[in-house]
Each structure stands twice: as structure tokens, then as C-alpha cells.
C-alpha atoms as one frame of an Amber mdcrd trajectory, in Angstrom:
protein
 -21.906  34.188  27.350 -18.752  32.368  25.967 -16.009  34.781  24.256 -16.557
  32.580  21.296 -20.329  34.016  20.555 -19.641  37.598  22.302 -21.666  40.337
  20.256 -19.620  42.587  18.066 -19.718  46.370  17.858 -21.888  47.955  15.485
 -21.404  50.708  13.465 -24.908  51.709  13.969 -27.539  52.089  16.686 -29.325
  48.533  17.060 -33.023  48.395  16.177 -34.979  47.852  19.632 -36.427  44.877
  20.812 -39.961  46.581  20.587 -39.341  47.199  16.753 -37.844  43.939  16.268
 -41.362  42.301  17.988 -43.432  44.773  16.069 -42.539  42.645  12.533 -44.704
  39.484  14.326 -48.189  39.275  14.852 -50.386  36.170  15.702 -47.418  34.428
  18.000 -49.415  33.840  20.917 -48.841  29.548  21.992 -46.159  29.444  19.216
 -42.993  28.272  21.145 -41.879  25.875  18.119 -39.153  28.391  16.572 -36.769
  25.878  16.922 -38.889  24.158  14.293 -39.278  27.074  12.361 -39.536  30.535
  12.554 -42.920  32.534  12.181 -42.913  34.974   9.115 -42.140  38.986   9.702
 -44.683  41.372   8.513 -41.724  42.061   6.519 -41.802  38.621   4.463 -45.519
  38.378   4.134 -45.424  41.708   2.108 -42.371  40.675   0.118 -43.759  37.629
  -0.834 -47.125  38.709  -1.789 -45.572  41.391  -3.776 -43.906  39.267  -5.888
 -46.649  36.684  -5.970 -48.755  39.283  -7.904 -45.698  40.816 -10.115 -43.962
  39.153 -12.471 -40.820  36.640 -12.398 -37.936  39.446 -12.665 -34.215  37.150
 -12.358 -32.145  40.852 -11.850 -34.620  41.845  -9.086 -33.958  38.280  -7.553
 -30.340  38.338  -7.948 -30.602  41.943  -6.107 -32.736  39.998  -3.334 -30.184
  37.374  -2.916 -26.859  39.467  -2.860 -28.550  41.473   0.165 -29.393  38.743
   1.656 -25.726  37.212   1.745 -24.639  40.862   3.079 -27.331  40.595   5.623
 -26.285  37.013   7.111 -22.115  38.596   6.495 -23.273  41.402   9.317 -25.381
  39.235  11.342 -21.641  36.544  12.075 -19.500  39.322  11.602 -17.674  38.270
   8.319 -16.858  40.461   5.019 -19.658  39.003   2.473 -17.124  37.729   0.426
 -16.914  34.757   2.892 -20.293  33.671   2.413 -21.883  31.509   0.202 -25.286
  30.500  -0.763 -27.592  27.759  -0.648 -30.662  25.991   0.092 -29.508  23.229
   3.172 -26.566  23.070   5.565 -26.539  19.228   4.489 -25.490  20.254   1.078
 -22.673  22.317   2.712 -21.680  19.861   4.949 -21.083  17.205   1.525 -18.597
  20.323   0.681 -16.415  19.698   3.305 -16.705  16.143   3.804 -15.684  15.653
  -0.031 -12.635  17.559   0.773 -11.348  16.308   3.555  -8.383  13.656   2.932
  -8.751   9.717   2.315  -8.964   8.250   5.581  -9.911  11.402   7.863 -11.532
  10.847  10.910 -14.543  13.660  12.016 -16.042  13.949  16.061 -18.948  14.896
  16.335 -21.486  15.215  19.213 -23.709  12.439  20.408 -27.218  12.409  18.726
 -26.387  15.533  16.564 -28.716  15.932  13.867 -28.440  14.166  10.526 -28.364
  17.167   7.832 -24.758  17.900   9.747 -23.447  14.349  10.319 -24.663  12.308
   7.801 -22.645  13.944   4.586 -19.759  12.822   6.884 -20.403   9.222   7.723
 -21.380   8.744   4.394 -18.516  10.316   2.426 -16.700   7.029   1.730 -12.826
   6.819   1.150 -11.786   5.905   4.322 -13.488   8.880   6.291 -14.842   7.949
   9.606 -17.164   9.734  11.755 -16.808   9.316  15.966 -19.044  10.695  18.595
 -19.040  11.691  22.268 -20.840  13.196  24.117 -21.550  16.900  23.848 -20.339
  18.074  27.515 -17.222  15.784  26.856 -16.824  17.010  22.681 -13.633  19.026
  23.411 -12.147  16.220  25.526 -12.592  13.821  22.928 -10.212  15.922  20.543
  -7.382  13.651  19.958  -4.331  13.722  17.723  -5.602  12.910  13.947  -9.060
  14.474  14.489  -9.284  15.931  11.063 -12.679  17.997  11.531 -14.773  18.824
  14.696 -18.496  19.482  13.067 -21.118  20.692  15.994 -24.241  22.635  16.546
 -23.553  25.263  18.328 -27.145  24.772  20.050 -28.040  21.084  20.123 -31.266
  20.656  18.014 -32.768  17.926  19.950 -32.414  19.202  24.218 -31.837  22.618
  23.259 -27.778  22.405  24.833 -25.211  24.979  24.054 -22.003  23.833  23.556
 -18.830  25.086  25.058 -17.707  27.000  21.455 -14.342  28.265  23.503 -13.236
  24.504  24.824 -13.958  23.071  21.613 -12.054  25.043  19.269  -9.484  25.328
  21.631  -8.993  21.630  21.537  -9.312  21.445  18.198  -6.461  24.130  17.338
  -4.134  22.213  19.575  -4.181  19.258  17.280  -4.580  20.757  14.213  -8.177
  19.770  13.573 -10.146  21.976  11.811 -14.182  23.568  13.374 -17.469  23.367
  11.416 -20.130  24.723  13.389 -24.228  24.599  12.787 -25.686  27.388  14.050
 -29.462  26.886  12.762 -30.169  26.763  15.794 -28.379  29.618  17.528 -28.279
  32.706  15.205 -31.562  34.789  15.976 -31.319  34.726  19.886 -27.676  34.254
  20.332 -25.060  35.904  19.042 -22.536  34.420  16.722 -18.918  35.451  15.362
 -17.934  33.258  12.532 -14.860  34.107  12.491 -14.355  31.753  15.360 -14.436
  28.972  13.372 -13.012  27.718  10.159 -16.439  27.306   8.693 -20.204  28.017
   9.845 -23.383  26.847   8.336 -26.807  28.331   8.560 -30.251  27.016   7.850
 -31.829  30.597   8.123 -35.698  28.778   8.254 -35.733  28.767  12.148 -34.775
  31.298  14.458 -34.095  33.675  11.775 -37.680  34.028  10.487 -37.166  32.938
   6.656 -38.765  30.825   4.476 -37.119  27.212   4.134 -34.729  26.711   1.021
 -31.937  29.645   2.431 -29.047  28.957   3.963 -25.516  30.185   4.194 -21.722
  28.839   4.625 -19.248  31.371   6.254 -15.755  30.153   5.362 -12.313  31.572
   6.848  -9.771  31.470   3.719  -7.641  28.748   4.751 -10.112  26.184   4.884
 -11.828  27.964   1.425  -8.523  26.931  -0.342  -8.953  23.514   0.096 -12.369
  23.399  -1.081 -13.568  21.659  -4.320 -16.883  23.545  -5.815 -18.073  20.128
  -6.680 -21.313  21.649  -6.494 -20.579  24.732  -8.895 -23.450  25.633 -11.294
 -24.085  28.813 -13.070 -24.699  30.489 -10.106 -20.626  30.203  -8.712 -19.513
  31.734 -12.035 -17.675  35.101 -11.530 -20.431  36.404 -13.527 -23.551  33.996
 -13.242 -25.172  35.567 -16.585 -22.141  34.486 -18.755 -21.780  31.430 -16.933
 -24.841  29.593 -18.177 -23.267  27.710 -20.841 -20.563  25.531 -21.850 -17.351
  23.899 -19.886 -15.342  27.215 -19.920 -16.794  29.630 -17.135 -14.742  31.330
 -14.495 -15.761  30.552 -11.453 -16.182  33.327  -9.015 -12.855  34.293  -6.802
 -14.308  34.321  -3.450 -16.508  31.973  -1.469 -19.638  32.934  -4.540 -17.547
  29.417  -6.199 -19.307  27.861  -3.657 -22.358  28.967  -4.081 -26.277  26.751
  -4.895 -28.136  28.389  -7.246 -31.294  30.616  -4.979 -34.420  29.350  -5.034
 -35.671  32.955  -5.688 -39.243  33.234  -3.971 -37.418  31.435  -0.681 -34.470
  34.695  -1.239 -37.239  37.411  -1.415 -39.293  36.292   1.301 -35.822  35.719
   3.419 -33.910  39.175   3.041 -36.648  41.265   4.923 -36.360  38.629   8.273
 -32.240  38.579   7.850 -32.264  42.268   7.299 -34.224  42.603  10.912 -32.128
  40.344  12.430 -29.006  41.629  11.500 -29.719  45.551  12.433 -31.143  43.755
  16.263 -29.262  44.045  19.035 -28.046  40.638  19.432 -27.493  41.007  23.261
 -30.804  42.167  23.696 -32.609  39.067  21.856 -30.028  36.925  24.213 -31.115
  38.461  27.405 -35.106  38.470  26.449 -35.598  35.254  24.746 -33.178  33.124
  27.470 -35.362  35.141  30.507 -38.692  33.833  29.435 -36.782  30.494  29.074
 -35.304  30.853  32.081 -38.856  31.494  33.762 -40.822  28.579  32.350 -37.759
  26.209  33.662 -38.274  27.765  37.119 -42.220  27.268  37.104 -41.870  23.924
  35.666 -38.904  23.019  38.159 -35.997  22.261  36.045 -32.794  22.772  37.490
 -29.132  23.474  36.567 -28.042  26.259  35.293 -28.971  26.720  31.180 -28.489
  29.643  28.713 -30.531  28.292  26.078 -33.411  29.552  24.874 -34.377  25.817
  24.182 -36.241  23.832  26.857 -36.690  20.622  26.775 -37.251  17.181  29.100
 -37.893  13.862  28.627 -41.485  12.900  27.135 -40.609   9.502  26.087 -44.531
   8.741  25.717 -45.245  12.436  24.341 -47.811  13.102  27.252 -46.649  16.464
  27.863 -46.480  17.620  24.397 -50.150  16.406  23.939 -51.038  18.490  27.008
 -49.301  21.576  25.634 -51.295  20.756  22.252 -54.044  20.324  23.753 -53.862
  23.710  25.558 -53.417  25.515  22.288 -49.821  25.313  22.029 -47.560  24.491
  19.377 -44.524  22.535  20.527 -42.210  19.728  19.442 -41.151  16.603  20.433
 -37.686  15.160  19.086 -35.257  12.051  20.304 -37.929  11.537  23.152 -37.758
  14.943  24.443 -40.592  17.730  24.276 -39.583  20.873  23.741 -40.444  24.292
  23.637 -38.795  27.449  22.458 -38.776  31.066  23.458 -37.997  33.542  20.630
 -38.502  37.495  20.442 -42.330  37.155  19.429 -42.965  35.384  23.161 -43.603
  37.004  25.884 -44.407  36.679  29.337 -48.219  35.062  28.363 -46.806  32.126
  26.722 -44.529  30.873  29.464 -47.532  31.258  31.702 -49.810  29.328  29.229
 -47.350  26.591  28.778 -46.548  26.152  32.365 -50.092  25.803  33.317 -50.766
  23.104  30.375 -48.532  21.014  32.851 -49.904  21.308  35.528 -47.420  23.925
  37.174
């Protein structure tokens, strides 16, 4: 595990890994979590609860505040560094519209869109370079403005060396933006790492699409223009509704999308699980049934991902594994399966044998 995603201490004892897999139920053949996460017991409740109530905005602003303190905890940043949104492409437009005329960004090979795109279409000059992802920190070079990465590659499932990247980037001055929809729920992240980290919370953190988070350190936050600010970034969203004049909040709330509210209530009971786990423990279980099905299938190299993937360039194999019963994925020619903390033991069998291994 790199130094860059080591766990932090907590404060309090963890919840276990059996209490964390007691909020799923129906999992069995579901290895798509890189996709998106299956709903906690917590989230169906929420979200029928509020189905048959009424719409209550102070309730939802409640929701959404815990929810920001609950993803803070869970990257190991005060909450006053987060801010709120719907889409890490939305964040990603943040920072690309404040980088300088001119800037050039790296990012990895084949990374997906929602990260790059805001970049290579932010106009004035800025330019977007790739490499590939084993050879990212290499290609640092002197007037690399920004380094933007996934932290897990969404496509193979590939973790990228955090430590060698940022360590490159520091030494020319570049600034890190790192994606980690695809990491936080089985691996353990520190934000603080970085000098920003975005969060599409939809996947391995259980919550319904529409929530996701930007952790900012507070030099890159100064050079930031909210040119997304609605009521919702005012100091005091309730007397910002109006007008040209409102304050806009201090801290990284300037940044922040208005919720969508339902996606907020359904989210905080998943991030609230997540964040009390033991993050070493859902590394260590969800990368050993990983581990397992690459051994019965007979992929080698060594691989802490909890991401599998090969190349299905005609999708054979993924028909066989939906065939068998079992929801997988195919992206960028790949199939690929995923092993989160509702798997177990059953499904690497299952999907092994649905290949003929």
C-alpha cells in the first residue's frame, strides 16, 4: 500500500467488516461496483422515508452537511475543505477555468472523459498531453501546470503510483488533481496528498448518482474562481437566493453545486458506513477475493486492485459471465469485474467457472 493512500488513525473503534456487509443484501453475481455501487439497507430506508414524507429543504440541508462531514472523515480533511456537487466533470471545469492562458495538463493514457475532457476543452491556450499510466510521473516535465489522474484507472482497474506522481509533480511545481471514484470504498485515501481530489460517490461508495465531492488544500482553493456559485455557495444559502449582492461562503462551501436533495438523503447513510469502516480491512478483503479470481483465471503480475480486468475485444467473456447470471462490464475492450465488501468467496467461484476455469 503506497504511503500516499496509507489509512489514518481513528479516533474511534472501526465498524467491522461483518457490520459493514450486513447493510447489503441480494449481491450475489454483482461484481459491477465499479459501475455502480449496490444500495445499503441504510439508503433504501432513507429514501423510502422521504418518498412517503413531505419535501422538507432544512431536513435536506441537514442531510447534505453530514454528508460533506462524512466524505471530510472518510480522506482525512477538516469539512471545511470540501465542497459539493453532483459530477467530478463539473469539478474538473473548476480547475481547468483557472488554470493560466496557455497551461499545459498530463494526464494518463485512456483516462476517462468526465476528468479529461473539461481540460482539453478549456480553450485559451490550455493543452492537455498523455502518457502512459506506468510512465505518468516520468512524463512530468518543467511547465506541467496540472497532473489530473485516477487514482484507480476506470477502464483495467490499474492503480497508479500516487507517491511517484506527486513527487514528480512537486519537483516542477505542477500542481495534483486526483479522481478517486474509483478508489474510495476499498482503498484508502488521504486527500491531503494532493492539491485537490474529486469524488463521484455513485460507485464504490454505495450512493445514489448525482453526489460528489471536491477536497481542496488552501493554496490551490485561492486560486479558484466559483464560476459555478449559485445560492447554494452563499455564506448563508437562505439569504443568498436573490440578487447580485450575496457573500459567498469563506471556505471551500464557495465552491459548492446546489444538492440534488433525494440523491443527498439516500447518499449520507452509505458515506456514513463507509467512513466509520475500517479502511484497511475493506483493502485486505475486497483485493483477496480479487486476488483469487486472478489466480483461478490465470492472470499474472502482481496487482492490488480490486478491479480485474482483460482483454474481451469481441465481449465473449462478458457474455459468458452474463450468461451465467453475472453482472459485469465491459469498457475500452476490456471485461471487467469488481470485488467490493458485499462479495464473497461464492462470486469469485461463480465467475471463474462462467470461463471455463
Amino acid at each position: 500500500m503506497s504511503p500516499l493512500t496509507a489509512p489514518l488513525a481513528s479516533a474511534t473503534a472501526p465498524r467491522s467488516l461483518a457490520e459493514v456487509r450486513a447493510e447489503f443484501v441480494d449481491a450475489h453475481g454483482y461484481l459491477a461496483a465499479c459501475t455502480a455501487g449496490l444500495p445499503t439497507l441504510g439508503t433504501r430506508s432513507a429514501i423510502m422515508g422521504d418518498l412517503l414524507g413531505r419535501p422538507d429543504p432544512l431536513h435536506y440541508a441537514a442531510v447534505v452537511e453530514a454528508s460533506r462531514g462524512h466524505f471530510a472523515r472518510l480522506v482525512g480533511v477538516s469539512v471545511d475543505r470540501v465542497a459539493i456537487g453532483a459530477q467530478t466533470s463539473v469539478f474538473a471545469a473548476l480547475l481547468a477555468a483557472s488554470l493560466p492562458d496557455g497551461a499545459e495538463v498530463l494526464c494518463p493514457d485512456d483516462e476517462f472523459s468526465s476528468l479529461a475532457l473539461p481540460f482539453v476543452h478549456a480553450g485559451r491556450g490550455i493543452t492537455v498531453r498523455t502518457a502512459p499510466l506506468a510512465d505518468l510521473a516520468a512524463a512530468v516535465r518543467p511547465g506541467t501546470a496540472l497532473v489530473a489522474f485516477s487514482l484507480v484507472q476506470s477502464a483495467c482497474g490499474s492503480v497508479a503510483d500516487a507517491e511517484a506522481i506527486v513527487s514528480a509533480a512537486r519537483a516542477v511545481g505542477a500542481r495534483t488533481f486526483c479522481d478517486v471514484t474509483q478508489a474510495a470504498g476499498w482503498m484508502p485515501v488521504v486527500a491531503d496528498h494532493f492539491d485537490a481530489v474529486v469524488c463521484h460517490a455513485y460507485k464504490w461508495l454505495c450512493a445514489p448518482r448525482g453526489v460528489a465531492f471536491l477536497a481542496l488544500g488552501a493554496e490551490l482553493a485561492a486560486t479558484l474562481r466559483p464560476i459555478h456559485a449559485g445560492w447554494y455557495a452563499g455564506e448563508d444559502p437562505w439569504a443568498s437566493c436573490y440578487g447580485v449582492d450575496a457573500t459567498l461562503a469563506s471556505d471551500a462551501r464557495r465552491f459548492d453545486v446546489s444538492p440534488a436533495w433525494q440523491a443527498f438523503v439516500g447518499a449520507e447513510p452509505a458515506l456514513r458506513l463507509f467512513a466509520d469502516a475500517d479502511p484497511a480491512a475493506l483493502h485486505a478483503y475486497t483485493t483477496g477475493l480479487a486476488h483469487s479470481f486472478r489466480e483461478r483465471i490465470g492472470q499474472e503480475g502482481p496487482q492490488e486492485s480490486a478491479i480485474v480486468s482483460w482483454p474481451d475485444l469481441a465481449g465473449r467473456d462478458l457474455a459468458r459471465l452474463t450468461a451465467a447470471g453475472i453482472v459485469a462490464s465491459g469498457r475500452n475492450g476490456r471485461a471487467r469485474v469488481a470485488f467490493h465488501v458485499f462479495n464473497d468467496a461464492s462470486d469469485v467461484d461463480r465467475a471463474a467457472r462462467a470461463l471455463g476455469c
